[in-house]
Backbone as ProteinMPNN parsed JSONL, in Angstrom:
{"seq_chain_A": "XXXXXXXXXXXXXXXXXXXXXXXXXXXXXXXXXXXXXXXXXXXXXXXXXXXXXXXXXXXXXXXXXXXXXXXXXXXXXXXXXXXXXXXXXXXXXXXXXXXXXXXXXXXXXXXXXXXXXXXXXXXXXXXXXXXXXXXXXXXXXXXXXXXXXXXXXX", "coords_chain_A": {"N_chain_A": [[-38.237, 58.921, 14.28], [-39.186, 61.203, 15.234], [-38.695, 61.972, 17.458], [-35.979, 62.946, 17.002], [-33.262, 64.856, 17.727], [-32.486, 66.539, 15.593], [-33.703, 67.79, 12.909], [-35.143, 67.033, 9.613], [-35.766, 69.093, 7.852], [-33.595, 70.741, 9.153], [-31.227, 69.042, 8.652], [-31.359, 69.376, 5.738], [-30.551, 71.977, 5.691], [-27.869, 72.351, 6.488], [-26.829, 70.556, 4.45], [-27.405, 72.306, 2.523], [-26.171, 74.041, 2.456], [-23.237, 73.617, 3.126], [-22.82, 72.395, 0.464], [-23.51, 74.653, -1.197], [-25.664, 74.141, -2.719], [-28.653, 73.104, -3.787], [-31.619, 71.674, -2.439], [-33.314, 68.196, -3.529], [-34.053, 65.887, -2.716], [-34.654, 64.247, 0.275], [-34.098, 62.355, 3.074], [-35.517, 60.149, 5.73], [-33.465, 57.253, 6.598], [-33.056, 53.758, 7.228], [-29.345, 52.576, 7.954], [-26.671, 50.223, 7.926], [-25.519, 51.503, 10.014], [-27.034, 52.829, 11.574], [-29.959, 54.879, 12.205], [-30.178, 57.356, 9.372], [-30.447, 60.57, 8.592], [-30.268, 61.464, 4.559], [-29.566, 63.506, 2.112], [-30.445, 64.452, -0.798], [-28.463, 67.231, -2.917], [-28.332, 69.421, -5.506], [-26.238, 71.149, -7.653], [-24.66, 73.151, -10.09], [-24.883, 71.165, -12.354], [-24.407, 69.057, -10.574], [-24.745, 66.307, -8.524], [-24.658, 66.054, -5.05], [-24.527, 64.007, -2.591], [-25.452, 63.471, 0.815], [-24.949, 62.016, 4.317], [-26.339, 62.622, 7.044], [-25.986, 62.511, 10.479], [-29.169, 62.422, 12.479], [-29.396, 62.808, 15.016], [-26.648, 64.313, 16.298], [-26.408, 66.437, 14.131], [-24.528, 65.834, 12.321], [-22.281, 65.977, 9.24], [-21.778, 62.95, 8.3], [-21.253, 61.608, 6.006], [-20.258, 62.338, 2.43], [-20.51, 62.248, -1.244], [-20.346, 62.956, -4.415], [-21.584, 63.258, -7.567], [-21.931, 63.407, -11.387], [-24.891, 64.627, -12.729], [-26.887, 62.74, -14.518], [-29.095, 61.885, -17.717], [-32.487, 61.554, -16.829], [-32.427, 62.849, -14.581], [-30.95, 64.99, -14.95], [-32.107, 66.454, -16.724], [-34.568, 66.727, -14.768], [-33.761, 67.777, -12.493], [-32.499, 70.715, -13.613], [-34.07, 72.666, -13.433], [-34.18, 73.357, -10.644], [-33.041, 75.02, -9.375], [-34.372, 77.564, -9.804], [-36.608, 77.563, -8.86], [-39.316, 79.057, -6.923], [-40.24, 77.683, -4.318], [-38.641, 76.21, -1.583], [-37.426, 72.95, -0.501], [-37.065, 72.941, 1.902], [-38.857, 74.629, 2.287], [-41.515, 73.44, 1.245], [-41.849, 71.207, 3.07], [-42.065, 72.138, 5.5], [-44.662, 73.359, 4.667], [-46.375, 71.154, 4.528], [-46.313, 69.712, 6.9], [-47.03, 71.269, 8.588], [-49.835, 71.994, 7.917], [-50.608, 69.376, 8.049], [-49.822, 68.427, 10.337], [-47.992, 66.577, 11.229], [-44.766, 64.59, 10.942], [-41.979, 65.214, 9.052], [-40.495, 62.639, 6.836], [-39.837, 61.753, 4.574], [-38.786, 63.624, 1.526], [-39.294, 65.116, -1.755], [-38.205, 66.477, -5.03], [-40.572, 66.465, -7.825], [-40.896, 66.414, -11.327], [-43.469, 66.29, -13.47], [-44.896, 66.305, -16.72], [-43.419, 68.76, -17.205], [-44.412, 69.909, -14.778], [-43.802, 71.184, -11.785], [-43.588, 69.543, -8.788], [-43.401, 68.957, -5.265], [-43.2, 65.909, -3.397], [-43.787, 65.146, -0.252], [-43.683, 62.688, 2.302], [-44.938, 62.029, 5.209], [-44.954, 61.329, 8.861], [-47.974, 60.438, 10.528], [-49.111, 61.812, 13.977], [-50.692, 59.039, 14.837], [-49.206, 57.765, 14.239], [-49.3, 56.72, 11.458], [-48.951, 56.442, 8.095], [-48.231, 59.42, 5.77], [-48.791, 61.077, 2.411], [-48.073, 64.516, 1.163], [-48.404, 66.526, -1.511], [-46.618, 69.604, -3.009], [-47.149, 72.331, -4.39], [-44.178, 73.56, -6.195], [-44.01, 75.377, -7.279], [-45.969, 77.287, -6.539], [-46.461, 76.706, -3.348], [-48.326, 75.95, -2.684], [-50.155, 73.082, -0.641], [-51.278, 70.144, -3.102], [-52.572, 67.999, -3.267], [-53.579, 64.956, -1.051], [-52.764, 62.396, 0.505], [-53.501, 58.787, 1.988], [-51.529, 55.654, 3.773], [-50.658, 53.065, 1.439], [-51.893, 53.621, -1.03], [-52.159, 56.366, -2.407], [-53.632, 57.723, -3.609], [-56.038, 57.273, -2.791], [-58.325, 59.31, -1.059], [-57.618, 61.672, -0.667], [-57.614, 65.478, -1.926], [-58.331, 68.401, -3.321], [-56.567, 71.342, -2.569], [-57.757, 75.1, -1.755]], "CA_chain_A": [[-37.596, 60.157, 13.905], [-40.08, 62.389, 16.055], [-37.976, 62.408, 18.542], [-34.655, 62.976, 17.086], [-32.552, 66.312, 18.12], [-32.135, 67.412, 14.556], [-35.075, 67.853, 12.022], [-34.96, 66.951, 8.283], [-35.116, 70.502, 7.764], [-31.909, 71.123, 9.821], [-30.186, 68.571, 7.704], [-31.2, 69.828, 4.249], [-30.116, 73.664, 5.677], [-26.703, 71.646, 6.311], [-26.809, 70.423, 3.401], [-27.365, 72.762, 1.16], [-25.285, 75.179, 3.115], [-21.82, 72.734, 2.669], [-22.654, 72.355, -0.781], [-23.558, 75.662, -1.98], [-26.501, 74.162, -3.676], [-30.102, 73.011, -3.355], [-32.158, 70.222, -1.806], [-33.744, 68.069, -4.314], [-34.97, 64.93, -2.346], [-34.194, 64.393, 1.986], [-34.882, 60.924, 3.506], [-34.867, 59.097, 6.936], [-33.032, 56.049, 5.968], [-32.585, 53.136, 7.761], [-28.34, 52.392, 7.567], [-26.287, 49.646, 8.742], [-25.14, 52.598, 11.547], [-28.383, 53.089, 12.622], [-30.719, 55.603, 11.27], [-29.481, 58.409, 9.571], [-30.76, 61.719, 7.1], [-30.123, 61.677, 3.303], [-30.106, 64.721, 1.512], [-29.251, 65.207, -1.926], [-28.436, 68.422, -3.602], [-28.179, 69.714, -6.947], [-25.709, 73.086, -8.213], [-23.505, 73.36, -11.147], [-24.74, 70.289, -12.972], [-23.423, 68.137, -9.842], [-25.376, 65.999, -7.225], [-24.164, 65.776, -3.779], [-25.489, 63.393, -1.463], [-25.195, 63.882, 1.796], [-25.699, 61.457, 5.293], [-26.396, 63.161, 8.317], [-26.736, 62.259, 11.938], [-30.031, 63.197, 13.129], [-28.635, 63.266, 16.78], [-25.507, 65.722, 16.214], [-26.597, 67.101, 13.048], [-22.688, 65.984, 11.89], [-22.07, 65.499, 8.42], [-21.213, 61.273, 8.361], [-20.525, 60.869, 4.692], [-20.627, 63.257, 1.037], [-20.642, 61.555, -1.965], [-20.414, 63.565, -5.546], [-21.441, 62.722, -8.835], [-22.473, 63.963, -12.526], [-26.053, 64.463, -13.076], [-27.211, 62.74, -16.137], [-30.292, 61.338, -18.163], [-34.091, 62.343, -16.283], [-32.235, 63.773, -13.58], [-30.361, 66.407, -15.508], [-33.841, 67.137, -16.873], [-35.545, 67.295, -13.767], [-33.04, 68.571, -11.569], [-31.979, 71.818, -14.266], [-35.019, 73.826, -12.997], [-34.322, 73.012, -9.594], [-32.761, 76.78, -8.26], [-34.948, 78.426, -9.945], [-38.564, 77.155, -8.151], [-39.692, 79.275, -6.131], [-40.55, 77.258, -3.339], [-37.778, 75.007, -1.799], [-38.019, 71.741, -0.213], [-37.31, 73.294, 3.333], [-40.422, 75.412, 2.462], [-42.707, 72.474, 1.002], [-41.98, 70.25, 4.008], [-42.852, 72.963, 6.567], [-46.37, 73.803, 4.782], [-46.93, 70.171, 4.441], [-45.95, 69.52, 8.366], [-47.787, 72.823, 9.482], [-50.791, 71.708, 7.575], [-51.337, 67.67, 8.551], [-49.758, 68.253, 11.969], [-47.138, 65.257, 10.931], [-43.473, 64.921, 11.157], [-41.923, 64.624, 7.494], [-39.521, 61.564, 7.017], [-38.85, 61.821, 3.471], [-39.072, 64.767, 0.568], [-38.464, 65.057, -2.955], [-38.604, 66.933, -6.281], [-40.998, 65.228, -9.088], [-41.506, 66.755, -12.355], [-43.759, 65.607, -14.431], [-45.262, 66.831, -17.493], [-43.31, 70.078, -17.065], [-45.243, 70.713, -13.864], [-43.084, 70.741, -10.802], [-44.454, 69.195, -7.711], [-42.426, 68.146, -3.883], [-43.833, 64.981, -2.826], [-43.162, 64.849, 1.485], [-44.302, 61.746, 2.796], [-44.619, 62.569, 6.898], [-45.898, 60.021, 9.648], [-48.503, 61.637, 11.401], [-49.123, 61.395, 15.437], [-50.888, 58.114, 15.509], [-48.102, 56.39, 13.369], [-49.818, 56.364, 10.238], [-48.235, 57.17, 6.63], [-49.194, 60.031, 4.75], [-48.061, 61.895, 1.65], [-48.783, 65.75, 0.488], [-47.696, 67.237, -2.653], [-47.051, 70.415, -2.783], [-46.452, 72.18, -5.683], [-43.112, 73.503, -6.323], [-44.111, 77.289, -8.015], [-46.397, 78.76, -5.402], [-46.004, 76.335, -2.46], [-49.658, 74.967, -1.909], [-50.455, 71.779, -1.246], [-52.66, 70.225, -4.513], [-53.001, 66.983, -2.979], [-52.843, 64.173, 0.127], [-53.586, 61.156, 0.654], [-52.256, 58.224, 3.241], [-51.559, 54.625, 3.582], [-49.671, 53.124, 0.305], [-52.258, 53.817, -1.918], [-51.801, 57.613, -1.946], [-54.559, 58.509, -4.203], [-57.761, 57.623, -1.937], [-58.808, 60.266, 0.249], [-56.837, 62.863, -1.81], [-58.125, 66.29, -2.149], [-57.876, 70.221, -3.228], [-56.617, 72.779, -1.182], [-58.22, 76.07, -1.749]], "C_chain_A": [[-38.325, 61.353, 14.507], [-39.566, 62.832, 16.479], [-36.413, 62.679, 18.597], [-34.218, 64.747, 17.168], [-32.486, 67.262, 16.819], [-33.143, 67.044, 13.453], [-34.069, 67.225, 10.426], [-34.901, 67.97, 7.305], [-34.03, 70.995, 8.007], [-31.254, 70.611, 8.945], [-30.395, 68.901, 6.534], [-30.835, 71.493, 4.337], [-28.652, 73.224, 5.549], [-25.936, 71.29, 5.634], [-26.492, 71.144, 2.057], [-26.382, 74.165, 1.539], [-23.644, 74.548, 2.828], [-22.303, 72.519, 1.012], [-23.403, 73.224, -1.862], [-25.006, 75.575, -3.584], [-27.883, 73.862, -3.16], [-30.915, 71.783, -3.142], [-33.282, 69.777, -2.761], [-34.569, 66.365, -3.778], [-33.773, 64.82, -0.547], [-35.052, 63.06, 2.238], [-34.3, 60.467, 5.016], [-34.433, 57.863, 6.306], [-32.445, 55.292, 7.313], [-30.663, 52.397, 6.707], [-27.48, 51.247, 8.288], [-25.37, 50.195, 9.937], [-26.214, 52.807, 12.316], [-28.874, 53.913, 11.191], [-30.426, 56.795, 10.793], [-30.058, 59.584, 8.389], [-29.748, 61.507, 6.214], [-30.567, 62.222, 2.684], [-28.925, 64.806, 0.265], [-29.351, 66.474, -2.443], [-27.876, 68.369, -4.385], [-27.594, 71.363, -7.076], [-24.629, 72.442, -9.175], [-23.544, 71.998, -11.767], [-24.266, 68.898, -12.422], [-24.275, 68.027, -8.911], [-24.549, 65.835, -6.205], [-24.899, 65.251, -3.015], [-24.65, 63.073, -0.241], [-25.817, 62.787, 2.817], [-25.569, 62.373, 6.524], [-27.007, 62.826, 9.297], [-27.21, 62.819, 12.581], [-29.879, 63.492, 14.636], [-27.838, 63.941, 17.018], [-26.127, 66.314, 15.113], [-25.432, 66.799, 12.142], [-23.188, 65.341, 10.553], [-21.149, 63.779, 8.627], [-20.095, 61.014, 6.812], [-21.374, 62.091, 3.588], [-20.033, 62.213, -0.343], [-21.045, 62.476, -3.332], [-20.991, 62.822, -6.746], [-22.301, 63.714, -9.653], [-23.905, 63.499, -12.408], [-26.255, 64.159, -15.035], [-28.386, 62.016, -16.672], [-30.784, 62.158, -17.5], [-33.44, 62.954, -15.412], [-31.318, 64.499, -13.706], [-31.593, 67.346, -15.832], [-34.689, 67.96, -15.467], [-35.175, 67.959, -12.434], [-32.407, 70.149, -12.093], [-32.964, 73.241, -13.684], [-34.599, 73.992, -11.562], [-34.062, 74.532, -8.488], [-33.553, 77.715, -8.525], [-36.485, 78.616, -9.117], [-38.38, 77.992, -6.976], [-40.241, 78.747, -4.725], [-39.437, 76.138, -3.322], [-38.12, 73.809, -0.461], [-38.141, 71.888, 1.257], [-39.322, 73.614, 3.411], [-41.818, 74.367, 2.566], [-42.676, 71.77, 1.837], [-42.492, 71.016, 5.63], [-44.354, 73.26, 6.155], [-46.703, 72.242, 4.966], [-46.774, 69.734, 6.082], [-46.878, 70.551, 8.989], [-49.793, 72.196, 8.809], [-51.61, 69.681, 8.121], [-51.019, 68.016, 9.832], [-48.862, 67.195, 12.498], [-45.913, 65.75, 10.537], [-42.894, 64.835, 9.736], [-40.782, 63.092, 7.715], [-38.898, 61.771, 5.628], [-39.323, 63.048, 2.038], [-38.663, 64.35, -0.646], [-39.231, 66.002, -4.062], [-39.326, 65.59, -7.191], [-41.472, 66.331, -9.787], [-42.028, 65.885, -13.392], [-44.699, 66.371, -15.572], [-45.116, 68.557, -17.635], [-44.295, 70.626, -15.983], [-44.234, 70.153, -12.376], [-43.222, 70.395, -9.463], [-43.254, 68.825, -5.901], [-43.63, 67.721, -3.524], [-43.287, 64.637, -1.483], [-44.571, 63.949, 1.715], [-44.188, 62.017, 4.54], [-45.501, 61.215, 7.487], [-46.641, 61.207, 10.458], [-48.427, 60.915, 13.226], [-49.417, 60.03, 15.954], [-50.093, 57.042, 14.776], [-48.149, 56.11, 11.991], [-49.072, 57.058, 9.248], [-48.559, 58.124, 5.867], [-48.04, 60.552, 3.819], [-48.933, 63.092, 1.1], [-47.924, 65.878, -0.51], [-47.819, 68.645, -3.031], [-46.065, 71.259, -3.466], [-45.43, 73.751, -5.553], [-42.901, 74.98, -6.811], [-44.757, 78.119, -7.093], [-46.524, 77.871, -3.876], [-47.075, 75.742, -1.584], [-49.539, 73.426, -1.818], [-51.701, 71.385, -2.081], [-53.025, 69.273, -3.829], [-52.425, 66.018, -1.629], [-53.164, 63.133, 0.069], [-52.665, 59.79, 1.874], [-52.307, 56.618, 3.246], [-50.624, 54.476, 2.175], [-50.229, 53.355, -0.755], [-52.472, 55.333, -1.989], [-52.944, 58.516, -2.995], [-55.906, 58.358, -3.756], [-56.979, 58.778, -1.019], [-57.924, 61.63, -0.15], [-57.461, 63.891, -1.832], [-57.7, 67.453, -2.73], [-58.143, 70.41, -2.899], [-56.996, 73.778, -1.802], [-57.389, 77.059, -1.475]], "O_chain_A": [[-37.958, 62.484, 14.186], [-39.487, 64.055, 16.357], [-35.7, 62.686, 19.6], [-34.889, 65.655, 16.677], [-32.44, 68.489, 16.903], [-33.299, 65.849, 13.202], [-32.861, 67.068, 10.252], [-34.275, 67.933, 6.246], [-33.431, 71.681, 7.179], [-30.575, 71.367, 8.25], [-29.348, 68.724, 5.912], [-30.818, 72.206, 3.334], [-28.073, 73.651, 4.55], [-24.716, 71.413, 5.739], [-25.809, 70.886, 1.067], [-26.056, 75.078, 0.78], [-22.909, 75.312, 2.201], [-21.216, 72.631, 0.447], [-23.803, 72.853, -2.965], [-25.249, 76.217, -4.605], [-28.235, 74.385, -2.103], [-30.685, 70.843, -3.902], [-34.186, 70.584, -2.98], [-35.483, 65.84, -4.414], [-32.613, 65.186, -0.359], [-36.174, 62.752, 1.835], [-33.13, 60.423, 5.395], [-35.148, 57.441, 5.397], [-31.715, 55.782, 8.174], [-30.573, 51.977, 5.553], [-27.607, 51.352, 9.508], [-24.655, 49.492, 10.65], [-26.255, 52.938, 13.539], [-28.585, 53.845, 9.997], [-30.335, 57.627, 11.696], [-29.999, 59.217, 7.216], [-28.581, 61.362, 6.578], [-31.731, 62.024, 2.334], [-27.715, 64.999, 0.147], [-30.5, 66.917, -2.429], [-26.935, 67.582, -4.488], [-28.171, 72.406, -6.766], [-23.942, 71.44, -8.979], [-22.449, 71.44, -11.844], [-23.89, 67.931, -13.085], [-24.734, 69.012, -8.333], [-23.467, 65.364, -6.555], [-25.929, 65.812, -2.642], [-23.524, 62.576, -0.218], [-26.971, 62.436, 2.571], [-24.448, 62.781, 6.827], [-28.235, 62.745, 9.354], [-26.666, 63.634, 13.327], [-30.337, 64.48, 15.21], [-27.992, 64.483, 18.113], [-26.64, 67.261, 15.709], [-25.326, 67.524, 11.152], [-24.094, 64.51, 10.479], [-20.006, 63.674, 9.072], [-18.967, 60.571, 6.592], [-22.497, 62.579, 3.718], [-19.06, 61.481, -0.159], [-22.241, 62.768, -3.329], [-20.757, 61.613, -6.777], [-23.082, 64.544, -9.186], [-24.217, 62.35, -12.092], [-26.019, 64.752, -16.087], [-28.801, 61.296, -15.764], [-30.268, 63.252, -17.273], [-33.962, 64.064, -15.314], [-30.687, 64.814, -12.697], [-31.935, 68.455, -15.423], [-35.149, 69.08, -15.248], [-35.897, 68.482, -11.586], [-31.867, 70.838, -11.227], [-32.629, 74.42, -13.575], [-34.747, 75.178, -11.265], [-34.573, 74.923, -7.438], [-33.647, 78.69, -7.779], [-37.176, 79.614, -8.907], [-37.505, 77.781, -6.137], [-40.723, 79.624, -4.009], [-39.156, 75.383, -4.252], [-39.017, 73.963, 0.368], [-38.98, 71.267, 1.909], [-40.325, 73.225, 4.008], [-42.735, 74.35, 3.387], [-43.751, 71.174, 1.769], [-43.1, 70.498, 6.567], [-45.217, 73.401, 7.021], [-47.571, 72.142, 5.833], [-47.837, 69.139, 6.261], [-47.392, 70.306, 10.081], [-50.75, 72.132, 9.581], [-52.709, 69.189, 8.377], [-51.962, 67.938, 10.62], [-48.795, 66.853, 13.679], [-45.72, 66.837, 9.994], [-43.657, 64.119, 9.088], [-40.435, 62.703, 8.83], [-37.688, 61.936, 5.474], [-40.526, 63.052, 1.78], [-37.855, 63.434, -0.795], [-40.436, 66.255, -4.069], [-38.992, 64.41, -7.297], [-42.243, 67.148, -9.284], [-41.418, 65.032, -14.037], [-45.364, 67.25, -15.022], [-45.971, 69.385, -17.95], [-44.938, 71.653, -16.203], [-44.042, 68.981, -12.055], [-42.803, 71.343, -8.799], [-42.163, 68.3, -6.125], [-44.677, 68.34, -3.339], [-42.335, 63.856, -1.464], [-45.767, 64.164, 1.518], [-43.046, 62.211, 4.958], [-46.295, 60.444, 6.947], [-46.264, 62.308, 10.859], [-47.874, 59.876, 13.585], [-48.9, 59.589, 16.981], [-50.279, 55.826, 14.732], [-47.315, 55.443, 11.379], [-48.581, 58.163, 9.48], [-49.371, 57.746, 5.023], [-46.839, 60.563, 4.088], [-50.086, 62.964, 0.687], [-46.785, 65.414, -0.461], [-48.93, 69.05, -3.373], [-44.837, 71.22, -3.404], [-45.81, 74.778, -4.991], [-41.848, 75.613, -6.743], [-44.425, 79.266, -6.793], [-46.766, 78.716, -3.015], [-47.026, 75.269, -0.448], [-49.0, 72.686, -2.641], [-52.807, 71.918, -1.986], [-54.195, 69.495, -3.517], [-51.287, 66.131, -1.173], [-54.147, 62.925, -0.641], [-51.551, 59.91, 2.385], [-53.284, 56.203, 2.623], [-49.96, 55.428, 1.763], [-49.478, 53.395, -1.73], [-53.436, 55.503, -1.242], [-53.003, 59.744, -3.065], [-56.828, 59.07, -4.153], [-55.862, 59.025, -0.564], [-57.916, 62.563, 0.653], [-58.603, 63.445, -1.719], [-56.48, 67.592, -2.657], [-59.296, 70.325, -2.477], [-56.558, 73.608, -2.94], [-57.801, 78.218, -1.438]]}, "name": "protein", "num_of_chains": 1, "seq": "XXXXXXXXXXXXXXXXXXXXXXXXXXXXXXXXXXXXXXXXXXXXXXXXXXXXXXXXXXXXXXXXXXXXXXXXXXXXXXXXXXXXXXXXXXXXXXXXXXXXXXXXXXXXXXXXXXXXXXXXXXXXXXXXXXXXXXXXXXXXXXXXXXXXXXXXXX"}
């Protein structure tokens, strides 16, 4: 996905631009089409998930539904956060130096965090988290165990 014509950014502007609402998790996904962005968004109590081909940018496929249970909960704050997932995947990309592949909202204990997992240059896995009210990242770490090598940012 390094090398594809249209960012994961592009497709959650796409995104949230056709559906008038806000990006709440963005993924490279392997599809039996090939490989393609998944971006869902959250407005008016209603998810929209979205596929988009990272090579045109073209909307493929939209897909509606009611938000309900934890992800009424944790998607209700979601327009209000000051920092949105475009934003948290550009500091987290600007800061490792790594491409993102997949984003998302996680609240937990009433504290609202975007977890972007990015591959960096030499292939390797990482994830930052980067929290969701003022737009730092708190923490990183890489490989699947995502809590060695972890730190605070300053």
């Amino acid at each position: 996905m390094r090398t594809a014509p249209v960012s994961l950014p592009q497709a959650i502007a796409t995104a949230e631009k056709q559906s008038n609402g806000r990006a709440v998790s963005a993924a490279a996904e392997e599809t039996d089409s090939g490989v393609l962005y998944e971006v869902t968004t959250f407005a008016g109590g209603k998810i929209v998930e979205f596929q988009i081909d990272p090579q045109s940018g073209n909307v493929v496929k939209t897909e509606d539904e009611q938000v309900q249970g934890e992800d009424a909960d944790e998607y209700a704050g979601a327009g209000e956060l000051t920092t949105t997932l475009t934003v948290a995947i550009a500091s987290a990309e600007q800061a490792t130096g790594g491409k993102a592949i997949e984003a998302g909202l996680d609240v937990e204990n009433g504290e609202a965090l975007y977890e972007v997992e990015f591959a960096a240059a030499d292939g390797t896995i990482h994830k930052a988290h980067v929290d969701a009210a003022s737009g730092k990242i708190v923490k990183t770490g890489t490989g699947e165990d995502h809590d060695n090598g972890e730190h605070e940012d300053e």
